[in-house]
Short mmCIF file of N, CA and C in Angstrom, two decimals:
data_model
loop_
_atom_site.label_atom_id
_atom_site.label_comp_id
_atom_site.label_asym_id
_atom_site.label_seq_id
_atom_site.Cartn_x
_atom_site.Cartn_y
_atom_site.Cartn_z
N GLN D 58 5.17 92.78 -165.24
CA GLN D 58 4.12 92.66 -164.25
C GLN D 58 3.32 91.37 -164.55
N VAL D 59 3.23 90.54 -163.52
CA VAL D 59 2.53 89.29 -163.66
C VAL D 59 1.01 89.54 -163.63
N GLN D 60 0.31 88.90 -164.56
CA GLN D 60 -1.14 88.99 -164.57
C GLN D 60 -1.74 87.62 -164.72
N LEU D 61 -2.73 87.35 -163.94
CA LEU D 61 -3.50 86.12 -164.08
C LEU D 61 -4.95 86.57 -164.31
N VAL D 62 -5.43 86.34 -165.51
CA VAL D 62 -6.74 86.82 -165.91
C VAL D 62 -7.65 85.63 -166.08
N GLU D 63 -8.70 85.64 -165.30
CA GLU D 63 -9.61 84.50 -165.31
C GLU D 63 -10.86 84.78 -166.13
N SER D 64 -11.43 83.70 -166.63
CA SER D 64 -12.72 83.79 -167.28
C SER D 64 -13.48 82.49 -167.03
N GLY D 65 -14.76 82.53 -167.27
CA GLY D 65 -15.59 81.36 -166.97
C GLY D 65 -16.39 81.63 -165.72
N GLY D 66 -16.91 80.63 -165.12
CA GLY D 66 -17.76 80.80 -163.97
C GLY D 66 -19.16 81.11 -164.41
N GLY D 67 -20.02 81.38 -163.39
CA GLY D 67 -21.41 81.71 -163.68
C GLY D 67 -22.36 80.92 -162.81
N LEU D 68 -23.58 80.87 -163.31
CA LEU D 68 -24.67 80.20 -162.57
C LEU D 68 -25.03 78.88 -163.31
N VAL D 69 -25.10 77.82 -162.57
CA VAL D 69 -25.43 76.52 -163.16
C VAL D 69 -26.26 75.70 -162.20
N GLN D 70 -27.07 74.82 -162.71
CA GLN D 70 -27.85 73.92 -161.85
C GLN D 70 -26.97 72.76 -161.39
N ALA D 71 -27.36 72.21 -160.26
CA ALA D 71 -26.65 71.05 -159.73
C ALA D 71 -26.58 69.95 -160.79
N GLY D 72 -25.41 69.33 -160.90
CA GLY D 72 -25.19 68.33 -161.90
C GLY D 72 -24.60 68.85 -163.20
N GLY D 73 -24.60 70.18 -163.31
CA GLY D 73 -24.09 70.79 -164.56
C GLY D 73 -22.58 70.91 -164.54
N SER D 74 -22.09 71.59 -165.57
CA SER D 74 -20.65 71.74 -165.78
C SER D 74 -20.29 73.19 -166.10
N LEU D 75 -19.09 73.57 -165.75
CA LEU D 75 -18.51 74.87 -166.09
C LEU D 75 -17.02 74.70 -166.30
N ARG D 76 -16.46 75.63 -167.08
CA ARG D 76 -15.00 75.63 -167.22
C ARG D 76 -14.42 77.01 -166.98
N HIS D 77 -13.42 77.01 -166.11
CA HIS D 77 -12.65 78.21 -165.85
C HIS D 77 -11.38 78.24 -166.71
N SER D 78 -10.96 79.45 -167.09
CA SER D 78 -9.66 79.64 -167.72
C SER D 78 -8.87 80.67 -166.94
N CYS D 79 -7.55 80.48 -166.93
CA CYS D 79 -6.68 81.43 -166.25
C CYS D 79 -5.51 81.68 -167.21
N ALA D 80 -5.49 82.87 -167.83
CA ALA D 80 -4.46 83.25 -168.75
C ALA D 80 -3.35 83.96 -168.00
N ALA D 81 -2.15 83.43 -168.06
CA ALA D 81 -1.01 83.98 -167.34
C ALA D 81 -0.05 84.73 -168.25
N SER D 82 0.48 85.87 -167.76
CA SER D 82 1.40 86.65 -168.55
C SER D 82 2.32 87.40 -167.59
N GLY D 83 3.40 87.93 -168.16
CA GLY D 83 4.30 88.76 -167.39
C GLY D 83 5.58 88.11 -166.96
N ARG D 84 5.68 86.76 -167.13
CA ARG D 84 6.92 86.10 -166.80
C ARG D 84 6.89 84.74 -167.49
N THR D 85 8.06 84.07 -167.43
CA THR D 85 8.09 82.67 -167.84
C THR D 85 7.67 81.80 -166.65
N PHE D 86 6.65 80.95 -166.89
CA PHE D 86 6.12 80.17 -165.79
C PHE D 86 6.71 78.79 -165.68
N SER D 87 7.74 78.54 -166.46
CA SER D 87 8.44 77.31 -166.27
C SER D 87 9.03 77.23 -164.86
N GLY D 88 8.83 76.11 -164.17
CA GLY D 88 9.30 76.04 -162.78
C GLY D 88 8.26 76.57 -161.78
N TYR D 89 7.05 76.78 -162.26
CA TYR D 89 5.98 77.25 -161.40
C TYR D 89 4.90 76.17 -161.33
N ALA D 90 4.12 76.24 -160.27
CA ALA D 90 2.90 75.48 -160.13
C ALA D 90 1.73 76.44 -160.13
N MET D 91 0.66 76.02 -160.75
CA MET D 91 -0.58 76.81 -160.78
C MET D 91 -1.66 76.15 -159.93
N GLY D 92 -2.34 76.92 -159.18
CA GLY D 92 -3.36 76.35 -158.33
C GLY D 92 -4.72 77.07 -158.52
N TRP D 93 -5.76 76.32 -158.24
CA TRP D 93 -7.10 76.91 -158.16
C TRP D 93 -7.54 76.80 -156.72
N PHE D 94 -8.01 77.92 -156.20
CA PHE D 94 -8.57 77.96 -154.86
C PHE D 94 -10.00 78.43 -154.93
N ARG D 95 -10.71 78.25 -153.86
CA ARG D 95 -12.06 78.79 -153.81
C ARG D 95 -12.39 79.26 -152.41
N GLN D 96 -13.27 80.21 -152.34
CA GLN D 96 -13.71 80.73 -151.05
C GLN D 96 -15.18 81.00 -151.03
N ALA D 97 -15.88 80.34 -150.17
CA ALA D 97 -17.30 80.55 -150.01
C ALA D 97 -17.54 81.55 -148.89
N PRO D 98 -18.69 82.24 -148.87
CA PRO D 98 -18.97 83.21 -147.82
C PRO D 98 -18.85 82.58 -146.44
N GLY D 99 -18.10 83.27 -145.57
CA GLY D 99 -17.95 82.80 -144.21
C GLY D 99 -16.99 81.66 -144.01
N LYS D 100 -16.31 81.27 -145.09
CA LYS D 100 -15.38 80.15 -144.97
C LYS D 100 -13.98 80.57 -145.43
N GLU D 101 -13.03 79.78 -145.02
CA GLU D 101 -11.64 80.08 -145.39
C GLU D 101 -11.39 79.65 -146.86
N ARG D 102 -10.39 80.28 -147.45
CA ARG D 102 -9.98 79.90 -148.79
C ARG D 102 -9.46 78.46 -148.74
N GLU D 103 -9.86 77.68 -149.72
CA GLU D 103 -9.42 76.29 -149.76
C GLU D 103 -8.85 75.90 -151.09
N PHE D 104 -7.87 75.04 -151.06
CA PHE D 104 -7.25 74.51 -152.28
C PHE D 104 -8.20 73.63 -152.99
N VAL D 105 -8.24 73.77 -154.33
CA VAL D 105 -9.15 72.93 -155.14
C VAL D 105 -8.32 71.97 -156.01
N ALA D 106 -7.38 72.51 -156.75
CA ALA D 106 -6.57 71.67 -157.66
C ALA D 106 -5.30 72.44 -158.05
N GLY D 107 -4.28 71.71 -158.44
CA GLY D 107 -3.01 72.34 -158.85
C GLY D 107 -2.35 71.54 -159.95
N ILE D 108 -1.49 72.21 -160.70
CA ILE D 108 -0.76 71.57 -161.79
C ILE D 108 0.57 72.25 -161.98
N THR D 109 1.58 71.52 -162.37
CA THR D 109 2.88 72.10 -162.67
C THR D 109 2.99 72.36 -164.16
N TRP D 110 3.62 73.52 -164.50
CA TRP D 110 3.77 73.89 -165.89
C TRP D 110 4.66 72.92 -166.64
N ASN D 111 5.76 72.52 -166.04
CA ASN D 111 6.74 71.73 -166.76
C ASN D 111 6.28 70.30 -167.08
N ILE D 112 5.86 69.60 -166.00
CA ILE D 112 5.57 68.17 -166.18
C ILE D 112 4.10 67.94 -166.35
N GLY D 113 3.31 68.80 -165.71
CA GLY D 113 1.84 68.63 -165.83
C GLY D 113 1.30 67.67 -164.79
N ASN D 114 2.04 67.38 -163.74
CA ASN D 114 1.44 66.57 -162.69
C ASN D 114 0.41 67.38 -161.95
N THR D 115 -0.58 66.66 -161.41
CA THR D 115 -1.74 67.32 -160.83
C THR D 115 -2.02 66.86 -159.42
N LEU D 116 -2.79 67.67 -158.71
CA LEU D 116 -3.18 67.35 -157.34
C LEU D 116 -4.59 67.93 -157.14
N TYR D 117 -5.41 67.16 -156.43
CA TYR D 117 -6.81 67.59 -156.23
C TYR D 117 -7.20 67.48 -154.77
N ALA D 118 -8.09 68.40 -154.36
CA ALA D 118 -8.72 68.23 -153.06
C ALA D 118 -9.67 67.00 -153.13
N ASP D 119 -9.81 66.33 -152.00
CA ASP D 119 -10.68 65.16 -151.97
C ASP D 119 -12.12 65.48 -152.38
N SER D 120 -12.52 66.72 -152.05
CA SER D 120 -13.92 67.09 -152.31
C SER D 120 -14.25 67.26 -153.78
N VAL D 121 -13.23 67.36 -154.60
CA VAL D 121 -13.49 67.54 -156.07
C VAL D 121 -12.93 66.46 -156.92
N LYS D 122 -12.19 65.55 -156.31
CA LYS D 122 -11.54 64.46 -157.05
C LYS D 122 -12.56 63.64 -157.81
N GLY D 123 -12.32 63.41 -159.08
CA GLY D 123 -13.25 62.64 -159.90
C GLY D 123 -14.28 63.51 -160.59
N ARG D 124 -14.43 64.77 -160.16
CA ARG D 124 -15.40 65.68 -160.75
C ARG D 124 -14.74 66.81 -161.49
N PHE D 125 -13.64 67.31 -160.98
CA PHE D 125 -12.92 68.46 -161.55
C PHE D 125 -11.62 67.95 -162.22
N THR D 126 -11.25 68.63 -163.27
CA THR D 126 -10.02 68.34 -163.98
C THR D 126 -9.25 69.62 -164.25
N ILE D 127 -8.00 69.62 -163.81
CA ILE D 127 -7.15 70.81 -164.14
C ILE D 127 -6.22 70.43 -165.28
N SER D 128 -5.98 71.37 -166.17
CA SER D 128 -5.07 71.12 -167.30
C SER D 128 -4.41 72.44 -167.69
N ARG D 129 -3.41 72.34 -168.55
CA ARG D 129 -2.73 73.55 -168.97
C ARG D 129 -2.37 73.44 -170.43
N ASP D 130 -2.31 74.60 -171.08
CA ASP D 130 -1.90 74.71 -172.46
C ASP D 130 -0.66 75.61 -172.44
N ASN D 131 0.51 75.01 -172.56
CA ASN D 131 1.72 75.77 -172.44
C ASN D 131 1.87 76.83 -173.55
N ALA D 132 1.44 76.49 -174.70
CA ALA D 132 1.55 77.43 -175.84
C ALA D 132 0.74 78.71 -175.61
N LYS D 133 -0.40 78.53 -174.91
CA LYS D 133 -1.26 79.68 -174.63
C LYS D 133 -1.02 80.27 -173.25
N ASN D 134 -0.17 79.65 -172.49
CA ASN D 134 0.08 80.11 -171.08
C ASN D 134 -1.25 80.19 -170.32
N THR D 135 -2.08 79.17 -170.50
CA THR D 135 -3.40 79.16 -169.89
C THR D 135 -3.62 77.85 -169.13
N VAL D 136 -4.23 78.02 -167.96
CA VAL D 136 -4.64 76.87 -167.12
C VAL D 136 -6.15 76.79 -167.12
N TYR D 137 -6.65 75.59 -167.13
CA TYR D 137 -8.10 75.39 -167.17
C TYR D 137 -8.54 74.57 -165.95
N LEU D 138 -9.77 74.80 -165.53
CA LEU D 138 -10.40 73.99 -164.54
C LEU D 138 -11.77 73.59 -165.03
N GLN D 139 -11.88 72.34 -165.43
CA GLN D 139 -13.15 71.81 -165.89
C GLN D 139 -13.91 71.23 -164.67
N MET D 140 -15.10 71.74 -164.45
CA MET D 140 -15.87 71.32 -163.30
C MET D 140 -17.12 70.60 -163.74
N ASN D 141 -17.25 69.32 -163.42
CA ASN D 141 -18.43 68.52 -163.78
C ASN D 141 -19.16 68.09 -162.53
N SER D 142 -20.36 67.62 -162.73
CA SER D 142 -21.23 67.15 -161.61
C SER D 142 -21.20 68.11 -160.46
N LEU D 143 -21.45 69.40 -160.75
CA LEU D 143 -21.38 70.41 -159.74
C LEU D 143 -22.45 70.23 -158.71
N LYS D 144 -22.09 70.61 -157.50
CA LYS D 144 -22.99 70.54 -156.32
C LYS D 144 -23.18 71.90 -155.76
N PRO D 145 -24.28 72.13 -155.01
CA PRO D 145 -24.47 73.43 -154.39
C PRO D 145 -23.29 73.84 -153.48
N GLU D 146 -22.66 72.85 -152.85
CA GLU D 146 -21.53 73.19 -151.98
C GLU D 146 -20.28 73.61 -152.76
N ASP D 147 -20.30 73.53 -154.05
CA ASP D 147 -19.18 74.07 -154.86
C ASP D 147 -19.34 75.57 -155.11
N THR D 148 -20.42 76.13 -154.65
CA THR D 148 -20.64 77.59 -154.81
C THR D 148 -19.56 78.36 -154.05
N ALA D 149 -18.87 79.22 -154.77
CA ALA D 149 -17.74 79.98 -154.19
C ALA D 149 -17.17 80.92 -155.23
N VAL D 150 -16.26 81.78 -154.81
CA VAL D 150 -15.43 82.54 -155.73
C VAL D 150 -14.18 81.68 -156.00
N TYR D 151 -13.92 81.47 -157.25
CA TYR D 151 -12.77 80.63 -157.68
C TYR D 151 -11.64 81.55 -158.15
N VAL D 152 -10.44 81.26 -157.66
CA VAL D 152 -9.28 82.10 -158.00
C VAL D 152 -8.12 81.24 -158.43
N CYS D 153 -7.41 81.70 -159.45
CA CYS D 153 -6.18 80.98 -159.81
C CYS D 153 -4.98 81.67 -159.22
N ALA D 154 -3.91 80.96 -159.04
CA ALA D 154 -2.69 81.47 -158.39
C ALA D 154 -1.46 80.79 -158.93
N ALA D 155 -0.33 81.43 -158.81
CA ALA D 155 0.97 80.89 -159.25
C ALA D 155 1.93 80.88 -158.11
N ALA D 156 2.72 79.78 -158.07
CA ALA D 156 3.70 79.61 -156.99
C ALA D 156 5.01 79.08 -157.60
N LYS D 157 6.14 79.53 -157.07
CA LYS D 157 7.42 78.99 -157.48
C LYS D 157 7.45 77.53 -157.08
N SER D 158 7.96 76.66 -157.96
CA SER D 158 8.01 75.25 -157.65
C SER D 158 9.16 74.60 -158.43
N PRO D 159 10.37 74.93 -158.04
CA PRO D 159 11.51 74.43 -158.79
C PRO D 159 11.63 72.93 -158.76
N LEU D 160 11.09 72.28 -157.72
CA LEU D 160 11.16 70.84 -157.62
C LEU D 160 9.91 70.14 -158.13
N GLY D 161 8.99 70.89 -158.67
CA GLY D 161 7.80 70.31 -159.27
C GLY D 161 6.76 69.89 -158.27
N LEU D 162 6.76 70.53 -157.10
CA LEU D 162 5.73 70.24 -156.08
C LEU D 162 4.51 71.14 -156.27
N ILE D 163 3.41 70.64 -155.82
CA ILE D 163 2.18 71.46 -155.83
C ILE D 163 1.77 71.78 -154.42
N TRP D 164 1.60 73.04 -154.14
CA TRP D 164 1.32 73.49 -152.74
C TRP D 164 -0.19 73.54 -152.50
N ARG D 165 -0.62 73.05 -151.36
CA ARG D 165 -2.02 73.18 -150.97
C ARG D 165 -2.29 74.46 -150.21
N MET D 166 -1.26 75.05 -149.64
CA MET D 166 -1.48 76.20 -148.77
C MET D 166 -1.37 77.48 -149.61
N ALA D 167 -2.35 78.37 -149.42
CA ALA D 167 -2.40 79.62 -150.19
C ALA D 167 -1.18 80.51 -149.92
N ILE D 168 -0.59 80.38 -148.76
CA ILE D 168 0.54 81.25 -148.45
C ILE D 168 1.72 80.96 -149.37
N GLN D 169 1.77 79.82 -149.98
CA GLN D 169 2.90 79.47 -150.89
C GLN D 169 2.76 80.15 -152.23
N TYR D 170 1.63 80.73 -152.54
CA TYR D 170 1.39 81.31 -153.85
C TYR D 170 1.65 82.79 -153.83
N ASP D 171 2.33 83.25 -154.88
CA ASP D 171 2.78 84.67 -154.92
C ASP D 171 1.85 85.56 -155.71
N ASP D 172 1.23 85.02 -156.74
CA ASP D 172 0.45 85.84 -157.66
C ASP D 172 -0.97 85.26 -157.73
N TRP D 173 -1.93 86.16 -157.76
CA TRP D 173 -3.33 85.75 -157.71
C TRP D 173 -4.15 86.45 -158.80
N GLY D 174 -5.16 85.75 -159.28
CA GLY D 174 -6.10 86.35 -160.22
C GLY D 174 -7.15 87.12 -159.42
N GLN D 175 -8.14 87.64 -160.17
CA GLN D 175 -9.15 88.47 -159.53
C GLN D 175 -10.28 87.66 -158.96
N GLY D 176 -10.48 86.45 -159.39
CA GLY D 176 -11.55 85.57 -158.89
C GLY D 176 -12.79 85.72 -159.72
N THR D 177 -13.50 84.59 -159.84
CA THR D 177 -14.80 84.60 -160.57
C THR D 177 -15.80 83.78 -159.74
N GLN D 178 -17.05 84.21 -159.78
CA GLN D 178 -18.07 83.60 -158.95
C GLN D 178 -18.68 82.37 -159.68
N VAL D 179 -18.80 81.34 -158.91
CA VAL D 179 -19.54 80.14 -159.41
C VAL D 179 -20.70 79.90 -158.40
N THR D 180 -21.91 79.83 -158.94
CA THR D 180 -23.07 79.57 -158.13
C THR D 180 -23.77 78.36 -158.67
N VAL D 181 -23.95 77.38 -157.80
CA VAL D 181 -24.63 76.14 -158.20
C VAL D 181 -25.96 76.08 -157.47
N SER D 182 -27.05 76.06 -158.21
CA SER D 182 -28.40 76.02 -157.62
C SER D 182 -28.86 74.57 -157.50
N SER D 183 -29.61 74.34 -156.46
CA SER D 183 -30.11 72.97 -156.23
C SER D 183 -31.42 72.72 -156.95
#
């Protein structure tokens, strides 16, 4: 049974930093891409960042480029999302997800992802 267990998140002032972790278990994730998505109240779920397990190539949404960094630790089967220079508009529930990616592509669309974590709240105060 695949499990994606997240930790991190919380309340932070604008300009601050937070780090999310997503611990994956239940299968070999070689050939998979991991993504972070977020959903704010009244808005659709949006892609934030993604990374491939094998090569470690990354992709970011324009809104977080230069502020957020996604990384992975293969030995720990864990993906991280370091969020710096946070803004109030970054307030959302953040969720990690896993998608098959035999060609090493990173998907922006949530429908491409098969497994999802439970989500953690990030609130950025102004």
